[in-house]
Short mmCIF file of C-alpha atoms in Angstrom, two decimals:
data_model
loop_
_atom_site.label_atom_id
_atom_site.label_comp_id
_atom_site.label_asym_id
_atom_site.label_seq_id
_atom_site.Cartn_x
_atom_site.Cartn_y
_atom_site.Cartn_z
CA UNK Q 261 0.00 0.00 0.00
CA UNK Q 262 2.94 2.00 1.08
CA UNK Q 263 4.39 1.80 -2.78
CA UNK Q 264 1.10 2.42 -3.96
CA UNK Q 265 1.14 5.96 -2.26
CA UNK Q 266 4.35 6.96 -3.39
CA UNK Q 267 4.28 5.91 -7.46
CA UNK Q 268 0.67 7.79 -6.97
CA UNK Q 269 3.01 10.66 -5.53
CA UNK Q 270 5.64 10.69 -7.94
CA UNK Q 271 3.14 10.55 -10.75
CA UNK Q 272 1.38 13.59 -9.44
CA UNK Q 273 4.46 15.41 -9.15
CA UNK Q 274 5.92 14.71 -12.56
CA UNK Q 275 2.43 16.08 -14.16
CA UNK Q 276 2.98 19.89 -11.56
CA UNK Q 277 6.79 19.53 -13.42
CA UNK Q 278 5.55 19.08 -16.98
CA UNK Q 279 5.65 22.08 -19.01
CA UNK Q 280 2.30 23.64 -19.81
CA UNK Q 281 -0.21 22.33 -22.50
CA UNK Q 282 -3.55 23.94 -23.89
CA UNK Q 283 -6.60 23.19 -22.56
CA UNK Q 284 -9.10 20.23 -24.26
CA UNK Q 285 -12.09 21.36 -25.83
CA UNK Q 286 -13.54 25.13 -26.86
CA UNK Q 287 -13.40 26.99 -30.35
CA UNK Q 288 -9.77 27.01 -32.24
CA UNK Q 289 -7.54 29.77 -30.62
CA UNK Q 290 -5.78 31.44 -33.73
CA UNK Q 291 -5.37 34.77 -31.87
CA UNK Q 292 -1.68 35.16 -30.95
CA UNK Q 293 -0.43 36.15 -26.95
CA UNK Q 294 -1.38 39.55 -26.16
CA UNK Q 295 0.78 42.18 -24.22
CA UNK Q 296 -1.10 43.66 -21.38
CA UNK Q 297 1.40 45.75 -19.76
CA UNK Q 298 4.69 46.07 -18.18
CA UNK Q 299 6.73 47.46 -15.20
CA UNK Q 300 8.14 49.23 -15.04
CA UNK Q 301 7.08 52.43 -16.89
CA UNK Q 302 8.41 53.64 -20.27
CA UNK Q 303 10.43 56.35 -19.49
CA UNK Q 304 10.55 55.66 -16.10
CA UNK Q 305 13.72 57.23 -14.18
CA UNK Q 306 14.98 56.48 -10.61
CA UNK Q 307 13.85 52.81 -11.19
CA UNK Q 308 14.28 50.04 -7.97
CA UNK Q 309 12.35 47.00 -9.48
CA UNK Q 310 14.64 44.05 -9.91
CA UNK Q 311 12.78 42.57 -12.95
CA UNK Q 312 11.00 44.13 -15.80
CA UNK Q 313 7.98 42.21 -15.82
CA UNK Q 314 6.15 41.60 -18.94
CA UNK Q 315 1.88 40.48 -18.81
CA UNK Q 316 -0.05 38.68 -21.19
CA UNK Q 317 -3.77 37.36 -21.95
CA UNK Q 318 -2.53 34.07 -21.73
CA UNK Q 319 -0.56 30.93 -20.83
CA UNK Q 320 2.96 31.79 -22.88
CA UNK Q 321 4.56 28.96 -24.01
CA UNK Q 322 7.31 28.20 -21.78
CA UNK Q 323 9.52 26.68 -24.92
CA UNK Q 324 9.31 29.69 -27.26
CA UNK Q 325 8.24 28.52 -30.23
CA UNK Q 326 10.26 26.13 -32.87
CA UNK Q 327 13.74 25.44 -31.60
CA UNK Q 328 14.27 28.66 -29.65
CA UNK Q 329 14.43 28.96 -25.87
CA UNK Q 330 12.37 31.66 -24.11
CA UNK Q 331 15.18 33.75 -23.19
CA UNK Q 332 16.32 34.31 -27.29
CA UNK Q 333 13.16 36.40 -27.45
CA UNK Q 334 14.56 39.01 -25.15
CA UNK Q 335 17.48 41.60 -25.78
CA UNK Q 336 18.63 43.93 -22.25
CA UNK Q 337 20.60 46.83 -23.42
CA UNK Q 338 23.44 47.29 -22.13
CA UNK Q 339 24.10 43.99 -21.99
CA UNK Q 340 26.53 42.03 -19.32
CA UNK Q 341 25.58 38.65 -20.79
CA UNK Q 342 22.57 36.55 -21.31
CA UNK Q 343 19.35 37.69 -19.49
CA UNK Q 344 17.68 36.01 -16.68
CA UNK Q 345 14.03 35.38 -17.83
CA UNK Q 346 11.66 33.65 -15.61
CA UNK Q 347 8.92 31.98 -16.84
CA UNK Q 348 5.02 32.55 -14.39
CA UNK Q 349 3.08 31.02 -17.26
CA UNK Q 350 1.53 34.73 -18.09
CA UNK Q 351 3.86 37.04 -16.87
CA UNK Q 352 7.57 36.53 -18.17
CA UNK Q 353 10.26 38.55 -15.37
CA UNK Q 354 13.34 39.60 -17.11
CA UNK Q 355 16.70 41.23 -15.70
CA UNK Q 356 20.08 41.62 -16.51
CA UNK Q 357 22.61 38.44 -15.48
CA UNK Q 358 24.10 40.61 -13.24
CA UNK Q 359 21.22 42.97 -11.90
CA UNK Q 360 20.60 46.47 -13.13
CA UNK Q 361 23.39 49.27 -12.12
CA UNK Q 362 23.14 51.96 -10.96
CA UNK Q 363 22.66 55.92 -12.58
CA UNK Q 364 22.36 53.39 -15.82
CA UNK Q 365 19.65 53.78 -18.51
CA UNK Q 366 18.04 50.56 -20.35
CA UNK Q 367 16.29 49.36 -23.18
CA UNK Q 368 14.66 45.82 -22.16
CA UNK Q 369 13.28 44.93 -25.86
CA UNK Q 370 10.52 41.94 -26.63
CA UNK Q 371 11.76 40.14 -30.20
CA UNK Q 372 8.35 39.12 -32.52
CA UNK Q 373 7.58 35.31 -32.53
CA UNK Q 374 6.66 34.08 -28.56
CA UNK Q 375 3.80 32.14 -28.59
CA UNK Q 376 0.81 30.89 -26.56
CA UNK Q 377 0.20 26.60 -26.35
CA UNK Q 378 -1.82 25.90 -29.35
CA UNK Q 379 1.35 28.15 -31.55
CA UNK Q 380 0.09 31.18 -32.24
CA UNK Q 381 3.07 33.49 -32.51
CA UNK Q 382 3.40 37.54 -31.99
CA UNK Q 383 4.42 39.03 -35.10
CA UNK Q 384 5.51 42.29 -33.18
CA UNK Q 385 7.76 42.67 -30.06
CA UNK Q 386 7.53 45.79 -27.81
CA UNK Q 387 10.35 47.86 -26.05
CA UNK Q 388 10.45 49.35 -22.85
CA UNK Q 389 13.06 52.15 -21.65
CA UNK Q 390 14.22 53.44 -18.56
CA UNK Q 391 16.27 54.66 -16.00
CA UNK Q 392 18.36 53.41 -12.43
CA UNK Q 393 19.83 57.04 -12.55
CA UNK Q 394 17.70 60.46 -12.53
CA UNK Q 395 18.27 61.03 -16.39
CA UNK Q 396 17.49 59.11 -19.66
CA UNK Q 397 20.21 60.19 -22.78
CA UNK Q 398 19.12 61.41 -25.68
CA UNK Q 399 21.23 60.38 -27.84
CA UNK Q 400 20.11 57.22 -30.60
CA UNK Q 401 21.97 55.50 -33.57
CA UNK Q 402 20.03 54.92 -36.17
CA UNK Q 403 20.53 52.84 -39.66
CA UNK Q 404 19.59 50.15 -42.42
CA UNK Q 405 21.41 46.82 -42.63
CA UNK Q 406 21.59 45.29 -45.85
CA UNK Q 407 22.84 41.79 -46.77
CA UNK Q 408 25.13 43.58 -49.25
CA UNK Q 409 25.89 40.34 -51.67
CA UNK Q 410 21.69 39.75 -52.35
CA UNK Q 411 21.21 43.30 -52.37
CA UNK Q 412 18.45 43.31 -49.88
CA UNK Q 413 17.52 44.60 -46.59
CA UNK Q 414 18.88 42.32 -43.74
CA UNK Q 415 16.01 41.24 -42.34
CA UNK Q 416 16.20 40.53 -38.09
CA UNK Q 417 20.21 41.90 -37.65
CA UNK Q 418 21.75 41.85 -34.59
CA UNK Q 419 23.30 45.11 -34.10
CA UNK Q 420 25.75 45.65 -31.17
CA UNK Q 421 27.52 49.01 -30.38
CA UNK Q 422 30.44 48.88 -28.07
CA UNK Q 423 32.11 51.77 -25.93
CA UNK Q 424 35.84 52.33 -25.48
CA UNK Q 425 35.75 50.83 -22.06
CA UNK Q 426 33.78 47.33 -23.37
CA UNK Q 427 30.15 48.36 -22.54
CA UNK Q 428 27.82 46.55 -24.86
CA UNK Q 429 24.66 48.04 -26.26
CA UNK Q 430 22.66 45.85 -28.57
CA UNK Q 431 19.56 45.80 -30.44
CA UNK Q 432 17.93 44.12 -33.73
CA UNK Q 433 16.92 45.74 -36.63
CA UNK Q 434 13.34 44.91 -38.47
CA UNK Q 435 12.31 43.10 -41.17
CA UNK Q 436 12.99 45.91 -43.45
CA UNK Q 437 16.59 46.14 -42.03
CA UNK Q 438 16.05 49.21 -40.11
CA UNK Q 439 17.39 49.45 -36.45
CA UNK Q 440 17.72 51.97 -33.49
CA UNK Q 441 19.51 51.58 -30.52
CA UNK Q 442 20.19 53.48 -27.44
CA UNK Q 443 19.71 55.66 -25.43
CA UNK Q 444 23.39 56.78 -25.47
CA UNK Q 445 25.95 58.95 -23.94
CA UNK Q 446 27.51 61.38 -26.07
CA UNK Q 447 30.76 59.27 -27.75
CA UNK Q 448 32.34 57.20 -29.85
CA UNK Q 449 31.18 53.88 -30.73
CA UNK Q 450 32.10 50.76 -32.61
CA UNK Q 451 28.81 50.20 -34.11
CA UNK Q 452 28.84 46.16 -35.93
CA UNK Q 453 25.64 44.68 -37.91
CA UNK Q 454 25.74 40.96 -38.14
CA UNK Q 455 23.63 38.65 -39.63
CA UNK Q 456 23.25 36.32 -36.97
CA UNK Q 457 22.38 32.77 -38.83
CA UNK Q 458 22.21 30.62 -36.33
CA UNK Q 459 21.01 33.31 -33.32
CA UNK Q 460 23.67 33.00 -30.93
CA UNK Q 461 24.13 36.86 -30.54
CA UNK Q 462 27.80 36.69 -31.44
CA UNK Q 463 30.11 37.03 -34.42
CA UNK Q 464 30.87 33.86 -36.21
CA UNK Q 465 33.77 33.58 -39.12
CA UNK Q 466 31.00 32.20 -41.46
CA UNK Q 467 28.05 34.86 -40.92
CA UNK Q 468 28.01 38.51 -42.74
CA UNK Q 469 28.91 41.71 -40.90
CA UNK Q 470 30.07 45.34 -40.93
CA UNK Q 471 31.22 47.33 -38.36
CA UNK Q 472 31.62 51.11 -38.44
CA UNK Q 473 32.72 53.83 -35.82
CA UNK Q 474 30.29 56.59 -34.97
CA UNK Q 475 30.15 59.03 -33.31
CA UNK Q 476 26.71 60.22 -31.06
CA UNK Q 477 24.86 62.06 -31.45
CA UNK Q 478 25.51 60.64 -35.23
CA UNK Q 479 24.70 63.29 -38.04
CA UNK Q 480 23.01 60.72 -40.13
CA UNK Q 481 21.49 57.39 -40.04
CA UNK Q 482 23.85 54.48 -40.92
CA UNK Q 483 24.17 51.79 -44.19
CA UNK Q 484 25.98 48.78 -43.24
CA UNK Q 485 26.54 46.70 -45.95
CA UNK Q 486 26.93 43.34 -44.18
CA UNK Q 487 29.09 40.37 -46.05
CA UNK Q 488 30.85 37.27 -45.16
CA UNK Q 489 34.86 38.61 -45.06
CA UNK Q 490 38.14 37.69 -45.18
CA UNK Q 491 41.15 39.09 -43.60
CA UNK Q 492 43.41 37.94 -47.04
CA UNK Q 493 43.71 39.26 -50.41
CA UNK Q 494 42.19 37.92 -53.40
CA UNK Q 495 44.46 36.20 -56.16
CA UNK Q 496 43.67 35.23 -59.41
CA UNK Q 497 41.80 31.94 -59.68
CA UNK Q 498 40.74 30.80 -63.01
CA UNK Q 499 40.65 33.14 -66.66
CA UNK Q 500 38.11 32.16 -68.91
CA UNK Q 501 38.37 33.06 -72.84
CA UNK Q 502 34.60 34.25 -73.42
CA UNK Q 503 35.51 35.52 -76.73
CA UNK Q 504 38.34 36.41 -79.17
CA UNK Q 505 39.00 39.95 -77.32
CA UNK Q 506 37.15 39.24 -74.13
CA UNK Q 507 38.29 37.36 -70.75
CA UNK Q 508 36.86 37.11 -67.84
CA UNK Q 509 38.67 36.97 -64.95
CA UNK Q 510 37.55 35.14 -61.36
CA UNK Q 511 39.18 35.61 -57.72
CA UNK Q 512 39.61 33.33 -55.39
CA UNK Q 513 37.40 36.37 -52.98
CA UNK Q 514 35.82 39.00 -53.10
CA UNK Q 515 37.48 42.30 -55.12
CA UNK Q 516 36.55 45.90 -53.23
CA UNK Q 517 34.08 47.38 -55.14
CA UNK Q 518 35.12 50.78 -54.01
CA UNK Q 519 38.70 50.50 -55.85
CA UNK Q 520 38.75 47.32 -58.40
CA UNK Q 521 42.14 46.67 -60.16
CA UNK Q 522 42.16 49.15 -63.13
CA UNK Q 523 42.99 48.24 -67.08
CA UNK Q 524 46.40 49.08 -65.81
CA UNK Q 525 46.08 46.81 -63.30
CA UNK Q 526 46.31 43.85 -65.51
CA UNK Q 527 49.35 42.69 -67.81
CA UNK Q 528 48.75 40.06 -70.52
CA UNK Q 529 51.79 38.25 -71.58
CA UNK Q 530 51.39 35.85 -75.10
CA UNK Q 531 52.71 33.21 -76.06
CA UNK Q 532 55.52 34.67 -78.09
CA UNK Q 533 56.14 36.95 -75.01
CA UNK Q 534 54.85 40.01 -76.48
CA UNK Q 535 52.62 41.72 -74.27
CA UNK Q 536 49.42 42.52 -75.63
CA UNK Q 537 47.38 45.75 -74.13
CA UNK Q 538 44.22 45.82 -71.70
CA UNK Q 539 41.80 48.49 -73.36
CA UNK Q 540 39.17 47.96 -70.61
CA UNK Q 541 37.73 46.85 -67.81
CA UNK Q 542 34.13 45.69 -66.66
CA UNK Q 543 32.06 45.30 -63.88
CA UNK Q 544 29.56 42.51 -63.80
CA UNK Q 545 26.93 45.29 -62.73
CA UNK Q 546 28.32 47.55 -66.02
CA UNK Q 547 28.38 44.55 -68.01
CA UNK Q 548 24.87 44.04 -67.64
CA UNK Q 549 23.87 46.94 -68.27
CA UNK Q 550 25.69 46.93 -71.56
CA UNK Q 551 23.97 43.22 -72.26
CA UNK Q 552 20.40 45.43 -71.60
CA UNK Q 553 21.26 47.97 -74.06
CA UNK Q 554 22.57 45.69 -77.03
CA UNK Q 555 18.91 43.72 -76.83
CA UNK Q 556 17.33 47.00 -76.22
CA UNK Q 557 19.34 48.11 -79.61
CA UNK Q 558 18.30 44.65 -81.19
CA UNK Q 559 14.44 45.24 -80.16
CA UNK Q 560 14.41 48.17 -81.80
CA UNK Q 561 16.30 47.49 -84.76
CA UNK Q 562 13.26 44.76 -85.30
CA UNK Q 563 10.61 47.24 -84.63
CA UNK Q 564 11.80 49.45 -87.73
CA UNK Q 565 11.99 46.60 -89.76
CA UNK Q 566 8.29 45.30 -89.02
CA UNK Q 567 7.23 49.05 -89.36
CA UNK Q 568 8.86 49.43 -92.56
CA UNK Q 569 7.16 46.08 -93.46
CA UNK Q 570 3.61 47.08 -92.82
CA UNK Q 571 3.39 44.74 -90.15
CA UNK Q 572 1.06 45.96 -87.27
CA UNK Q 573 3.28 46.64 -83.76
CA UNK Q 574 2.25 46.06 -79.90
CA UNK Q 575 2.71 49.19 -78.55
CA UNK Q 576 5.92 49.79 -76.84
CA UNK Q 577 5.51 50.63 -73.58
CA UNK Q 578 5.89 54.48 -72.68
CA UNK Q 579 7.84 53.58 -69.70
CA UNK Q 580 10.70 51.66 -68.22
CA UNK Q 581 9.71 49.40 -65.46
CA UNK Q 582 9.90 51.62 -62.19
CA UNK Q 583 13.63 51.68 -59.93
CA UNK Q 584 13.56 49.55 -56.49
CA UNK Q 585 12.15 52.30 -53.89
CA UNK Q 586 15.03 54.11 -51.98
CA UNK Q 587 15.86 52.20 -49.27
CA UNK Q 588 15.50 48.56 -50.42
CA UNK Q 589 18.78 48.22 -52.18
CA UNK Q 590 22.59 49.16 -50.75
CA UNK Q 591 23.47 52.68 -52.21
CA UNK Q 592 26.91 50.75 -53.00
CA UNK Q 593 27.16 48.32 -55.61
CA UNK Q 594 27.68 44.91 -54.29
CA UNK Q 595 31.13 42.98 -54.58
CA UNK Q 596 31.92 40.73 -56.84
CA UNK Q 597 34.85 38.20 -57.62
CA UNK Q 598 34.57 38.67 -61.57
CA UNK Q 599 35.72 40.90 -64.37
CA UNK Q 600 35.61 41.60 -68.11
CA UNK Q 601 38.39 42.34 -68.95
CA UNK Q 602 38.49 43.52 -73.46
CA UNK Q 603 42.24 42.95 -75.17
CA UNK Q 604 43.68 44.61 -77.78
CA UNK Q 605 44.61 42.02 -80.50
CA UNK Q 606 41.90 38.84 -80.63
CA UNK Q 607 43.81 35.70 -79.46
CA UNK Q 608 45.01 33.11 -81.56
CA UNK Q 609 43.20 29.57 -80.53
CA UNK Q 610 45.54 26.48 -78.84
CA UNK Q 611 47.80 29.06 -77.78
CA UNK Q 612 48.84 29.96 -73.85
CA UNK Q 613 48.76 33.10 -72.32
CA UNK Q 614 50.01 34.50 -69.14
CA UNK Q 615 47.73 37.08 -66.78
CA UNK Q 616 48.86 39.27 -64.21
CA UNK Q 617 47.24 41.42 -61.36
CA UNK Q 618 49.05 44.22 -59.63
CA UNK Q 619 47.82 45.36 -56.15
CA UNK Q 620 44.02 43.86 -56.03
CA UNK Q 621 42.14 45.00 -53.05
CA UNK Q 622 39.64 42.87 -51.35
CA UNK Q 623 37.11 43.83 -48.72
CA UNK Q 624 39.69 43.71 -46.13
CA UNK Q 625 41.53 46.79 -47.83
CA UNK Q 626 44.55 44.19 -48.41
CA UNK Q 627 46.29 44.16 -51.65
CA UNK Q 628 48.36 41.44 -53.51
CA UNK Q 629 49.70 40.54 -56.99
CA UNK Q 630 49.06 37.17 -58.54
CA UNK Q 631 48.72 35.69 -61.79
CA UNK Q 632 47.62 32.70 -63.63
CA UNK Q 633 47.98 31.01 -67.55
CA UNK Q 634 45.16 29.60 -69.91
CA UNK Q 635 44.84 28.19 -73.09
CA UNK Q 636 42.42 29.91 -75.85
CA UNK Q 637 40.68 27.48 -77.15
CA UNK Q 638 40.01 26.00 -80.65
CA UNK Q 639 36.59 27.61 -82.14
CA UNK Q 640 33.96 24.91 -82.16
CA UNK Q 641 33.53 23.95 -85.77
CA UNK Q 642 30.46 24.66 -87.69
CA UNK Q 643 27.43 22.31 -87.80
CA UNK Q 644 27.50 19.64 -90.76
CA UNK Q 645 25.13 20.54 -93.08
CA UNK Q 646 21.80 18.42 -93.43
CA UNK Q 647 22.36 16.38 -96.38
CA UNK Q 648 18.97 14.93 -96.41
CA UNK Q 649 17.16 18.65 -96.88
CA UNK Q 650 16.21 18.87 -100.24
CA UNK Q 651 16.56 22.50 -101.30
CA UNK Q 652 13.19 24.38 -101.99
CA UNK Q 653 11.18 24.11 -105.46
CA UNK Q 654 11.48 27.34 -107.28
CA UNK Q 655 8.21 28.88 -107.51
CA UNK Q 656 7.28 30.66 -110.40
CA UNK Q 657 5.19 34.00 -110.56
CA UNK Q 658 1.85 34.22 -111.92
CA UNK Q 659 1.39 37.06 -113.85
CA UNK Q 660 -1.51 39.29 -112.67
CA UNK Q 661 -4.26 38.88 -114.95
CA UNK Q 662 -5.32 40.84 -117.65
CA UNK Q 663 -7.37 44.37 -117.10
CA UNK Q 664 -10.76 44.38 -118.64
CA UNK Q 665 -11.22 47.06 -120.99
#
């Protein structure tokens, strides 16, 4: 009997332990957790509590949602670490590892996607600001993060900004790639936007950053142009012959798109050691547009000759198609490991040829010379012709017939 009570015990404690579940029955909950309120105030100064507590219209879920743990959904700026969060099913208590300081002012922030128990996620956070001291700073840094190689906003960035004596502010930008963090002392900052991949809130050698130094109050808001990079230079990798005056040339990394290698740059050796001249070099973004203007050219060489024809036209449209609206796409042209590079003489096929590089810069503003040899290939020989086409019966004209007098 004795056993009995005890497994009858232990069961009963093991369901107070479990983590929290929806209740059975009632209408389908697809409203997401609601934020009551929280302590203490915005812009509250001469604060005492020990916990910013946050209150909801529900049971949160105590697991986040997905894979992430409760406490991933809450930033404390400045930061000494981790947060404590404790979990009262539907109040959430958060504080700094350490406590709040003193005469310090805070931004406690609530990131978008907790959820209740049936999975219904927030698709907004909330931040609350205050004061330990008697003051709250003015001062803000604001700024877009882009993920500079896709040319789009960097959605969700982590952005940290770091004092000269180590203290950490941080904050996350929006889907839109906007951020704002502070409040701030008047200073200088080291101000780094990473795309955090795998959301451990630090800098990893395979995620995309930037960092920049700024100064608050800042005179204008920030573009960080955030890309995977690497402390080395890039060297020549492979040269591919795309035509008889035209190479294009690939790095083993990125080349800095604020000062690629100029024509000059670039020495072509031949095979009988003469050196043949580089007349130009071209961008992958200028090289586009140069593809878009030969088939605009083509388009319209067609149109005159269907007009001339008789033939009736669509109409061409009285517009181009409108530009990306400011703000969605890096002001800076993203980098690129490619060239086109246009020769002076055409190369002779199943012959090799030496290329050199003087000084290329890469994103870490480091500079090296390399070079590397390739073969111009044999032009691909012409289609044999199709002997079993028989060639077209000549038609003869019919004369028009004869006017009636």
């Amino acid at each position: 009997m004795r056993r009995r009570l005890i497994a009858a015990a232990a069961a009963l404690a093991g369901l107070a332990c479990a983590s929290a579940s929806p209740p059975p029955g009632g209408p389908e909950d697809r409203n997401p957790p609601r934020l009551l309120h929280v302590t203490p105030d915005s812009n509250a100064v001469n604060v005492r509590d020990r916990n910013v507590v946050f209150s909801f219209d529900e049971t949160i879920n105590d697991r986040g949602s997905g894979a992430q743990e409760l406490d991933n959904y809450f930033l404390v700026s400045p930061s000494d670490g981790n947060p404590r969060v404790s979990y009262h099913r539907s109040r959430i208590e958060v504080r700094p590892r350490n406590g709040f300081r003193d005469n310090t002012a805070y931004t406690v922030t609530l990131l978008p996607g907790l959820g209740d128990l049936r999975g219904n996620t927030m698709r907004t956070g909330a931040s609350l600001v205050f004061s330990t001291g008697p003051t709250i700073p003015p001062n803000r840094i604001t700024g877009t993060v882009f993920d500079w190689a896709a040319e789009r906003p960097a959605a969700r960035a982590l952005i940290q900004a770091v004092t000269p004596d180590s203290v950490l502010y941080l904050a996350q930008a929006d889907t839109a790639g906007r951020f704002t963090i502070g409040p701030l002392f008047p200073g200088t900052y080291l101000v780094r936007a990473i795309i955090d991949a795998n959301n451990n809130r630090a800098q990893d050698r395979s995620e995309a950053f930037d960092t920049l130094r700024v100064t608050a109050p800042q005179a204008s808001p920030l573009e960080m142009l955030a890309i995977v990079r690497d402390s080395l230079p890039p060297r020549i990798s492979v040269v591919t012959v795309v035509d008889s005056i035209s190479l294009r040339v690939t790095f083993d990394r990125f080349v800095d798109p604020e000062q690629p290698p100029a024509a000059t740059a670039f020495r072509l050796v031949a095979a009988d050691s003469s050196v043949v001249p580089i007349v130009a070099t071209i961008t992958p973004r200028a090289e586009q547009a140069e593809i878009q203007a030969l088939q605009q050219a083509r388009a319209d060489s067609i149109r005159r000759v269907d007009s001339l024809a008789g033939r009736l036209l669509p109409p061409r449209p009285t517009a181009a198609p409108p530009a990306p609206a400011a703000g969605t796409r890096p002001s800076v042209p993203p980098p690129s490991a490619t060239m086109l590079l246009r020769v002076a003489r055409p190369r002779t096929p199943n012959t090799t040829d030496r290329l050199s590089v003087t000084a290329a810069r890469g994103l870490s503003h480091r500079a090296d010379n390399s070079e590397r040899s390739f073969t111009t290939p044999r032009p691909a020989p012409p289609p044999p012709a199709d002997s079993t086409r028989r060639p077209a019966s000549p038609t003869r004209a019919v004369p028009p017939p004869p006017s009636r007098p």
